Tab-separated table of C-alpha atoms and ligand atoms in Angstrom:
chain	number	residue	atom	x	y	z
A	12	MET	CA	308.237	-25.168	100.005
A	13	ASN	CA	305.051	-26.574	98.650
A	14	LYS	CA	304.471	-25.218	95.308
A	15	ILE	CA	300.954	-23.322	95.247
A	16	ASP	CA	298.463	-24.490	92.977
A	17	LYS	CA	295.292	-23.596	94.715
A	18	VAL	CA	294.199	-20.404	96.619
A	19	ARG	CA	290.766	-20.728	98.671
A	20	TYR	CA	288.384	-18.248	99.395
A	21	SER	CA	287.359	-18.503	102.920
A	22	TYR	CA	289.923	-17.752	105.378
A	23	LEU	CA	287.590	-18.949	108.529
A	24	PRO	CA	289.702	-22.189	109.164
A	25	GLN	CA	292.839	-20.411	109.732
A	26	GLN	CA	291.475	-17.581	111.537
A	27	PHE	CA	289.956	-19.536	114.128
A	28	GLU	CA	293.186	-22.076	114.263
A	29	ASP	CA	294.326	-20.922	117.837
A	30	ILE	CA	291.298	-19.906	120.249
A	31	ASP	CA	292.172	-21.826	123.690
A	32	ASP	CA	292.255	-18.412	125.366
A	33	LEU	CA	289.122	-17.751	123.784
A	34	LEU	CA	287.435	-20.934	124.634
A	35	GLN	CA	288.255	-20.512	128.028
A	36	GLU	CA	286.829	-17.054	128.173
A	37	ILE	CA	283.760	-18.382	126.993
A	38	LYS	CA	283.646	-21.119	129.550
A	39	GLU	CA	284.144	-18.792	132.275
A	40	PHE	CA	281.136	-16.457	130.895
A	41	VAL	CA	278.871	-19.523	130.425
A	42	LYS	CA	279.055	-20.157	134.087
A	43	THR	CA	277.630	-16.310	134.753
A	44	GLY	CA	274.461	-17.248	132.814
A	45	ASP	CA	274.900	-13.519	131.635
A	46	PHE	CA	273.412	-14.395	128.096
A	47	THR	CA	270.790	-11.844	127.380
A	48	LEU	CA	271.905	-7.847	127.643
A	49	GLY	CA	274.907	-9.000	129.155
A	50	THR	CA	277.921	-7.162	130.466
A	51	PRO	CA	280.194	-8.541	127.442
A	52	LEU	CA	277.642	-6.783	125.507
A	53	VAL	CA	278.052	-3.340	127.089
A	54	GLU	CA	281.507	-3.583	126.951
A	55	PHE	CA	281.581	-4.475	123.094
A	56	GLU	CA	279.467	-1.867	122.465
A	57	LYS	CA	281.811	0.627	124.448
A	58	LYS	CA	285.088	-0.559	122.682
A	59	PHE	CA	282.939	-0.626	118.927
A	60	ALA	CA	281.805	3.096	119.539
A	61	SER	CA	285.248	4.025	120.483
A	62	MET	CA	287.078	2.225	117.542
A	63	MET	CA	284.555	3.949	115.164
A	64	GLY	CA	284.676	7.635	116.761
A	65	SER	CA	280.962	7.671	117.917
A	66	LYS	CA	279.204	8.373	120.772
A	67	TYR	CA	277.216	5.395	121.036
A	68	ALA	CA	276.752	1.559	119.506
A	69	ILE	CA	274.025	-0.711	120.031
A	70	GLY	CA	274.554	-4.367	118.992
A	71	VAL	CA	271.557	-6.242	117.377
A	72	ASN	CA	270.917	-9.508	115.356
A	73	SER	CA	272.514	-8.508	112.234
A	74	GLY	CA	273.565	-5.693	109.749
A	75	THR	CA	270.012	-6.776	108.085
A	76	ASP	CA	268.316	-5.647	111.356
A	77	GLY	CA	271.042	-2.351	111.808
A	78	ILE	CA	269.869	-1.018	108.352
A	79	LYS	CA	265.902	-1.844	109.251
A	80	LEU	CA	266.117	-0.518	112.912
A	81	GLY	CA	267.553	2.506	111.540
A	82	LEU	CA	265.052	3.239	109.250
A	83	LYS	CA	262.625	2.409	111.709
A	84	ALA	CA	263.654	4.703	114.198
A	85	LEU	CA	263.575	7.541	112.071
A	86	GLY	CA	259.704	6.630	111.609
A	87	VAL	CA	259.832	5.151	107.784
A	88	GLY	CA	257.486	3.266	107.034
A	89	TYR	CA	254.562	1.671	104.806
A	90	GLY	CA	254.829	3.158	101.564
A	91	ASP	CA	257.601	5.590	102.182
A	92	GLU	CA	260.281	5.683	99.361
A	93	VAL	CA	264.151	4.530	100.482
A	94	ILE	CA	266.928	5.547	97.732
A	95	THR	CA	269.806	3.040	97.784
A	96	ALA	CA	272.566	1.492	95.461
A	97	ALA	CA	271.068	-0.354	92.453
A	98	ASN	CA	274.326	-2.939	93.097
A	99	THR	CA	274.225	-3.866	96.914
A	100	PHE	CA	273.661	-6.756	98.349
A	101	ILE	CA	270.329	-7.985	98.916
A	102	ALA	CA	270.092	-7.248	102.399
A	103	THR	CA	270.072	-3.663	101.813
A	104	VAL	CA	266.814	-3.916	100.075
A	105	GLY	CA	265.496	-6.843	102.433
A	106	ALA	CA	265.826	-4.145	105.129
A	107	ILE	CA	263.588	-1.355	103.269
A	108	ASN	CA	261.456	-4.099	102.527
A	109	GLU	CA	260.774	-5.254	105.886
A	110	ILE	CA	259.251	-2.216	107.052
A	111	GLY	CA	256.936	-1.795	104.061
A	112	ALA	CA	258.864	0.975	102.587
A	113	ILE	CA	259.783	0.798	98.910
A	114	PRO	CA	263.106	0.432	97.999
A	115	VAL	CA	264.183	3.235	95.185
A	116	PHE	CA	267.933	2.055	92.961
A	117	VAL	CA	270.458	4.601	91.834
A	118	ASP	CA	273.061	3.462	89.775
A	119	CYS	CA	277.017	3.287	91.068
A	120	ASP	CA	279.979	4.347	89.764
A	121	ASP	CA	283.215	2.344	89.018
A	122	THR	CA	283.755	2.799	92.736
A	123	PHE	CA	280.812	0.234	93.470
A	124	CYS	CA	279.200	2.785	95.641
A	125	MET	CA	276.216	4.980	94.703
A	126	ASN	CA	276.795	8.035	92.155
A	127	VAL	CA	275.939	10.668	94.163
A	128	ASP	CA	275.225	13.130	91.493
A	129	LEU	CA	272.375	10.666	90.315
A	130	VAL	CA	270.506	11.128	93.809
A	131	GLU	CA	268.838	14.360	93.281
A	132	LYS	CA	267.078	12.933	90.127
A	133	ALA	CA	265.325	9.872	92.229
A	134	ILE	CA	264.075	12.033	94.626
A	135	THR	CA	260.077	12.241	95.103
A	136	LYS	CA	257.604	13.799	97.400
A	137	LYS	CA	257.446	10.262	98.956
A	138	THR	CA	261.150	9.700	99.957
A	139	LYS	CA	261.908	9.359	103.642
A	140	ALA	CA	265.773	8.684	103.991
A	141	ILE	CA	268.899	7.654	101.820
A	142	VAL	CA	270.694	4.388	102.312
A	143	PRO	CA	274.192	4.939	100.962
A	144	VAL	CA	276.086	1.529	100.943
A	145	HIS	CA	279.610	1.168	101.175
A	146	PHE	CA	279.948	-1.669	98.836
A	147	THR	CA	283.149	-3.961	98.856
A	148	GLY	CA	284.803	-1.590	101.751
A	149	TYR	CA	285.049	1.433	99.423
A	150	MET	CA	283.243	4.861	100.705
A	151	THR	CA	280.339	6.524	99.329
A	152	ASP	CA	281.252	10.379	98.456
A	153	MET	CA	279.730	11.355	102.003
A	154	GLU	CA	281.366	14.900	101.613
A	155	LYS	CA	278.706	14.807	98.584
A	156	LEU	CA	275.605	12.937	99.872
A	157	ILE	CA	275.253	14.594	103.408
A	158	PRO	CA	274.467	18.109	102.149
A	159	LEU	CA	272.424	16.664	99.609
A	160	GLY	CA	270.173	15.202	102.425
A	161	LYS	CA	270.261	18.517	104.619
A	162	LYS	CA	269.125	20.273	101.344
A	163	TYR	CA	266.197	18.020	101.115
A	164	ASN	CA	265.658	17.299	104.548
A	165	LEU	CA	266.776	13.359	104.292
A	166	PRO	CA	268.031	11.528	107.084
A	167	ILE	CA	271.016	9.196	106.359
A	168	VAL	CA	271.336	5.637	107.082
A	169	GLU	CA	274.497	4.331	106.164
A	170	ASP	CA	274.838	0.326	105.110
A	171	ALA	CA	278.433	0.201	106.142
A	172	CYS	CA	278.174	-3.498	106.839
A	173	GLN	CA	281.023	-4.079	104.106
A	174	GLY	CA	283.152	-0.826	105.187
A	175	ILE	CA	284.375	-1.438	108.935
A	176	LEU	CA	287.020	1.095	109.526
A	177	ALA	CA	286.681	2.634	105.715
A	178	SER	CA	286.800	6.556	105.893
A	179	GLN	CA	286.589	9.947	103.750
A	180	ASN	CA	288.615	12.442	104.980
A	181	ASP	CA	289.695	10.533	108.283
A	182	LYS	CA	286.270	10.333	109.220
A	183	ASN	CA	285.064	6.636	109.870
A	184	SER	CA	282.255	4.976	107.981
A	185	GLY	CA	278.986	4.665	109.630
A	186	THR	CA	279.573	8.234	111.686
A	187	TRP	CA	278.384	10.485	108.973
A	188	GLY	CA	274.457	10.165	108.926
A	189	ILE	CA	272.225	9.780	111.555
A	190	CYS	CA	273.363	6.115	112.195
A	191	GLY	CA	275.260	3.574	110.722
A	192	ALA	CA	274.875	-0.245	110.340
A	193	PHE	CA	277.311	-2.955	110.247
A	194	SER	CA	277.264	-6.537	110.107
A	195	LEU	CA	279.777	-8.942	112.267
A	196	HIS	CA	278.372	-12.102	109.942
A	197	PRO	CA	281.263	-14.845	109.605
A	198	LEU	CA	282.240	-13.366	106.106
A	199	LYS	CA	282.595	-9.767	107.111
A	200	ASN	CA	286.080	-7.960	107.852
A	201	LEU	CA	285.120	-8.057	111.455
A	202	ASN	CA	283.638	-11.434	112.410
A	203	VAL	CA	281.705	-13.199	115.131
A	204	TRP	CA	280.612	-16.877	115.165
A	205	SER	CA	276.758	-16.233	113.881
A	206	ASP	CA	275.397	-13.604	112.537
A	207	GLY	CA	275.676	-10.204	114.686
A	208	GLY	CA	275.428	-6.450	113.828
A	209	VAL	CA	275.947	-3.482	115.411
A	210	ILE	CA	274.501	0.467	114.927
A	211	ILE	CA	276.153	3.075	115.678
A	212	THR	CA	275.095	6.790	116.642
A	213	ASP	CA	275.904	10.265	118.115
A	214	ASP	CA	272.536	10.860	119.229
A	215	GLU	CA	271.303	9.975	122.556
A	216	GLU	CA	267.413	9.808	121.756
A	217	PHE	CA	268.100	7.763	118.684
A	218	CYS	CA	270.206	5.523	120.630
A	219	LYS	CA	267.355	5.061	123.376
A	220	LYS	CA	265.236	4.297	120.912
A	221	LEU	CA	267.229	1.880	118.998
A	222	LYS	CA	267.903	0.034	122.334
A	223	LEU	CA	264.085	-0.388	122.927
A	224	LEU	CA	263.964	-1.389	119.000
A	225	ARG	CA	266.093	-4.331	119.788
A	226	ASN	CA	264.384	-5.385	122.971
A	227	HIS	CA	260.502	-5.578	122.134
A	228	GLY	CA	259.921	-2.007	123.158
A	229	MET	CA	260.408	-2.772	126.899
A	230	LYS	CA	261.550	0.136	128.991
A	231	ASN	CA	262.023	-2.030	131.335
A	232	ARG	CA	260.549	-5.821	132.687
A	233	ASP	CA	256.832	-4.408	132.874
A	234	GLU	CA	256.405	-1.480	130.272
A	235	ILE	CA	256.484	-1.111	126.988
A	236	SER	CA	257.444	2.119	125.305
A	237	LEU	CA	256.357	1.104	121.673
A	238	LEU	CA	256.343	-2.088	119.779
A	239	GLY	CA	259.698	-3.172	118.909
A	240	TYR	CA	261.699	-6.620	117.781
A	241	ASN	CA	263.972	-8.984	119.003
A	242	SER	CA	267.080	-8.268	118.136
A	243	ARG	CA	269.596	-8.454	120.454
A	244	LEU	CA	273.260	-9.202	119.869
A	245	ASP	CA	273.840	-12.487	121.624
A	246	THR	CA	276.416	-11.988	124.586
A	247	LEU	CA	278.275	-14.760	123.755
A	248	GLN	CA	278.711	-13.367	120.421
A	249	ALA	CA	279.796	-10.376	122.085
A	250	VAL	CA	282.364	-12.439	123.674
A	251	VAL	CA	284.004	-13.458	120.406
A	252	GLY	CA	283.662	-9.707	119.244
A	253	ASN	CA	285.508	-8.858	122.550
A	254	TRP	CA	288.215	-11.012	121.504
A	255	LEU	CA	288.557	-10.064	117.976
A	256	ILE	CA	287.901	-6.199	118.232
A	257	PRO	CA	291.746	-5.333	119.070
A	258	GLN	CA	292.607	-7.263	115.581
A	259	THR	CA	290.590	-4.941	113.417
A	260	HIS	CA	292.591	-2.249	112.487
A	261	ASP	CA	295.343	-5.205	111.801
A	262	ILE	CA	292.667	-6.948	109.584
A	263	ALA	CA	291.556	-3.578	107.447
A	264	ASN	CA	295.669	-2.905	107.126
A	265	LYS	CA	296.281	-6.198	105.739
A	266	ARG	CA	293.711	-5.946	103.216
A	267	ILE	CA	294.759	-2.750	102.049
A	268	GLU	CA	298.654	-4.141	101.690
A	269	ASN	CA	297.148	-7.276	99.927
A	270	ALA	CA	295.292	-4.734	97.522
A	271	ASN	CA	298.063	-2.662	96.700
A	272	TYR	CA	300.255	-5.837	96.186
A	273	TYR	CA	297.510	-6.858	93.455
A	274	ASP	CA	297.207	-3.287	92.148
A	275	GLU	CA	300.787	-2.929	91.380
A	276	ASN	CA	301.081	-6.225	89.681
A	277	LEU	CA	297.346	-6.755	88.017
A	278	GLY	CA	297.416	-3.167	87.050
A	279	THR	CA	300.209	-3.638	84.353
A	280	LEU	CA	298.202	-5.936	81.950
A	281	LYS	CA	296.184	-4.126	79.340
A	282	GLN	CA	293.007	-6.518	79.581
A	283	ILE	CA	292.969	-5.251	83.454
A	284	THR	CA	291.498	-2.173	84.560
A	285	ILE	CA	291.862	-1.447	88.255
A	286	PRO	CA	289.117	0.595	89.818
A	287	PRO	CA	289.867	4.248	91.003
A	288	ARG	CA	291.442	4.603	94.093
A	289	PRO	CA	290.055	8.313	95.132
A	290	GLU	CA	291.950	10.623	97.071
A	291	GLY	CA	290.986	10.755	100.220
A	292	MET	CA	289.295	7.540	100.574
A	293	LYS	CA	290.547	4.482	102.770
A	294	LEU	CA	289.195	1.562	101.190
A	295	VAL	CA	289.164	-1.574	103.549
A	296	TYR	CA	288.864	-4.247	100.722
A	297	HIS	CA	285.696	-6.804	102.132
A	298	LEU	CA	286.024	-7.618	98.385
A	299	TYR	CA	288.883	-6.980	95.757
A	300	ILE	CA	287.288	-6.107	92.508
A	301	VAL	CA	289.164	-5.568	89.216
A	302	PHE	CA	287.372	-5.026	85.817
A	303	ALA	CA	288.220	-7.862	83.127
A	304	GLU	CA	288.443	-8.304	79.681
A	305	ARG	CA	286.786	-11.707	78.455
A	306	ARG	CA	285.694	-11.714	82.320
A	307	ASP	CA	283.566	-14.780	81.869
A	308	GLU	CA	286.673	-17.018	80.282
A	309	LEU	CA	289.150	-15.788	82.605
A	310	LEU	CA	286.995	-16.529	85.998
A	311	LYS	CA	286.625	-20.466	84.392
A	312	TYR	CA	290.585	-20.177	83.768
A	313	CYS	CA	291.012	-19.172	87.195
A	314	LEU	CA	288.860	-21.925	88.915
A	315	ASP	CA	290.363	-24.247	86.876
A	316	LYS	CA	293.344	-23.269	88.072
A	317	GLY	CA	292.299	-23.757	91.703
A	318	ILE	CA	291.767	-20.282	92.347
A	319	GLU	CA	288.560	-19.660	93.927
A	320	ALA	CA	287.338	-16.002	92.553
A	321	LYS	CA	283.757	-14.671	92.511
A	322	ILE	CA	281.531	-12.254	90.967
A	323	HIS	CA	279.908	-9.723	93.157
A	324	TYR	CA	277.252	-10.398	92.071
A	325	PRO	CA	275.949	-11.628	88.363
A	326	ILE	CA	272.815	-10.829	87.852
A	327	PRO	CA	271.960	-7.270	89.226
A	328	LEU	CA	269.007	-7.190	91.909
A	329	TYR	CA	266.816	-5.108	90.284
A	330	LEU	CA	266.539	-8.182	87.523
A	331	GLN	CA	265.558	-10.797	89.811
A	332	GLU	CA	262.768	-12.622	89.842
A	333	GLY	CA	262.093	-11.987	93.335
A	334	LEU	CA	262.236	-8.086	93.013
A	335	LYS	CA	259.961	-7.626	89.783
A	336	PHE	CA	257.521	-6.104	91.870
A	337	LEU	CA	259.418	-3.219	91.903
A	338	GLY	CA	259.027	-2.776	88.147
A	339	TYR	CA	262.798	-2.245	86.851
A	340	LYS	CA	263.718	-3.286	83.558
A	341	LYS	CA	267.108	-3.906	81.796
A	342	GLY	CA	268.841	-1.130	81.144
A	343	ASP	CA	267.650	0.952	84.010
A	344	PHE	CA	271.198	1.120	85.582
A	345	PRO	CA	273.751	0.845	82.963
A	346	VAL	CA	277.095	0.826	85.197
A	347	THR	CA	275.689	-1.917	87.597
A	348	GLU	CA	274.587	-4.336	84.273
A	349	ARG	CA	277.931	-3.234	82.887
A	350	HIS	CA	279.891	-4.471	86.478
A	351	THR	CA	277.587	-7.701	86.063
A	352	LYS	CA	280.107	-8.856	82.872
A	353	ASP	CA	283.432	-7.254	83.465
A	354	ILE	CA	284.506	-7.554	87.490
A	355	ILE	CA	285.861	-10.077	89.014
A	356	THR	CA	286.623	-10.539	92.498
A	357	PHE	CA	289.913	-12.117	93.950
A	358	PRO	CA	290.931	-13.473	97.697
A	359	VAL	CA	292.198	-10.432	99.704
A	360	ASP	CA	291.776	-11.691	103.147
A	361	GLN	CA	294.418	-11.145	106.034
A	362	HIS	CA	295.220	-14.648	105.930
A	363	LEU	CA	296.546	-14.691	102.360
A	364	SER	CA	300.123	-15.111	101.767
A	365	LYS	CA	302.257	-13.320	98.989
A	366	GLU	CA	302.511	-16.976	97.525
A	367	GLU	CA	298.787	-17.300	97.279
A	368	MET	CA	298.979	-13.856	95.671
A	369	ASP	CA	302.000	-14.683	93.051
A	370	TYR	CA	299.780	-17.492	92.257
A	371	VAL	CA	296.539	-15.290	91.560
A	372	ILE	CA	298.849	-12.958	89.351
A	373	GLN	CA	300.868	-15.920	87.305
A	374	ILE	CA	297.715	-17.568	86.488
A	375	VAL	CA	295.708	-14.254	85.480
A	376	ASN	CA	299.091	-13.262	83.309
A	377	GLU	CA	298.714	-17.041	82.069
A	378	PHE	CA	295.606	-16.603	81.042
A	379	TYR	CA	296.013	-13.485	78.741
A	380	ASP	CA	299.155	-14.739	77.101
A	381	LYS	CA	297.652	-17.543	75.534
B	423	PLP	C1	276.255	-8.475	104.722
B	423	PLP	C2	275.596	-7.220	104.433
B	423	PLP	C3	274.156	-6.857	104.949
B	423	PLP	C4	273.546	-7.212	105.974
B	423	PLP	O1	274.097	-7.965	106.895
B	423	PLP	P1	274.073	-9.282	107.673
B	423	PLP	O2	274.814	-9.405	109.073
B	423	PLP	O3	274.208	-10.606	106.800
B	423	PLP	O4	272.319	-8.959	108.090
B	423	PLP	C5	273.884	-5.641	104.201
B	423	PLP	N1	274.442	-5.168	103.378
B	423	PLP	C6	275.391	-5.328	102.992
B	423	PLP	C7	275.904	-4.239	101.658
B	423	PLP	C8	276.161	-6.090	103.315
B	423	PLP	O5	277.545	-6.836	102.938
């Protein structure tokens, strides 16, 4: 057997190695010309809703648009405040900004999700919605957040883009709030071949509104009910989605298995701290992150040894040039800020071999032994 001397981050070439049957399906599909809101999309939406345990699923352009359309359907707009997590990916904030609303951050805790205890303090008269982010495949504590939303009459749009099949007490991400948004981006756990997203909801009226919003507000060919967007999930990508969706549980389970293996083996090092793994939370490890002493040196050592470790993220959003207008400053979100200095992400995907994980573990050990 070849000795391992590198561990790649992207598994896409491996994932799509054996696709003859899918290409055949695409060939048949192209012949139908059913490209826009076509039959395979309707089929994908049914399957997705059923997998999540929700009544409806609506295919959209991207996860970003999923969040945006969710907020738009609630009537959130210009000058309204939307509370979200300070450590999220830019897309969450972009979605809030696109409808003219103002993102208001709350700090996360060591589960990489918003610290729900800090939400109440962030609520003002202008607050119109809360967007918890199930970051890295952890779950925000929804058992705590839902009653808070009810108390202040604030609807919740879940950013579940990284959390497909994550759950709290067996209730899936995306099914807690009025709606949940998922991303089908190539780097996400359920990934098609371009941008794509899905919104799920149990509310029939809300579903109808989302379907209008994603398709220019067109009730039919001749009548416009409201002003909307061009944000349909490509039916071609729904063909890919239909091919992939039966693998979603296996993908999650393999990532969980890999993460457990890392936890057991990296957790014995005193310089590495494994984040909390709370009772009742099913984490799906879109990212596998641990806290590391001398993080920058460890990252460099791993990269030198061929391991594509990463940092999610080295600069928090609220300190980014492009978000200066929000008026935040260094020190505003201490946990998020500490994370930028002590987190490290290792590959954890379903195509990773035990030998590759052993190599990661060996290199991390080697680094701290020196
Ligand atoms: C990927 C991602 C999004 C956006 O999804 P796209 O499909 O890329 O638009 C939103 N929020 C988070 C936390 C994400 O990771």
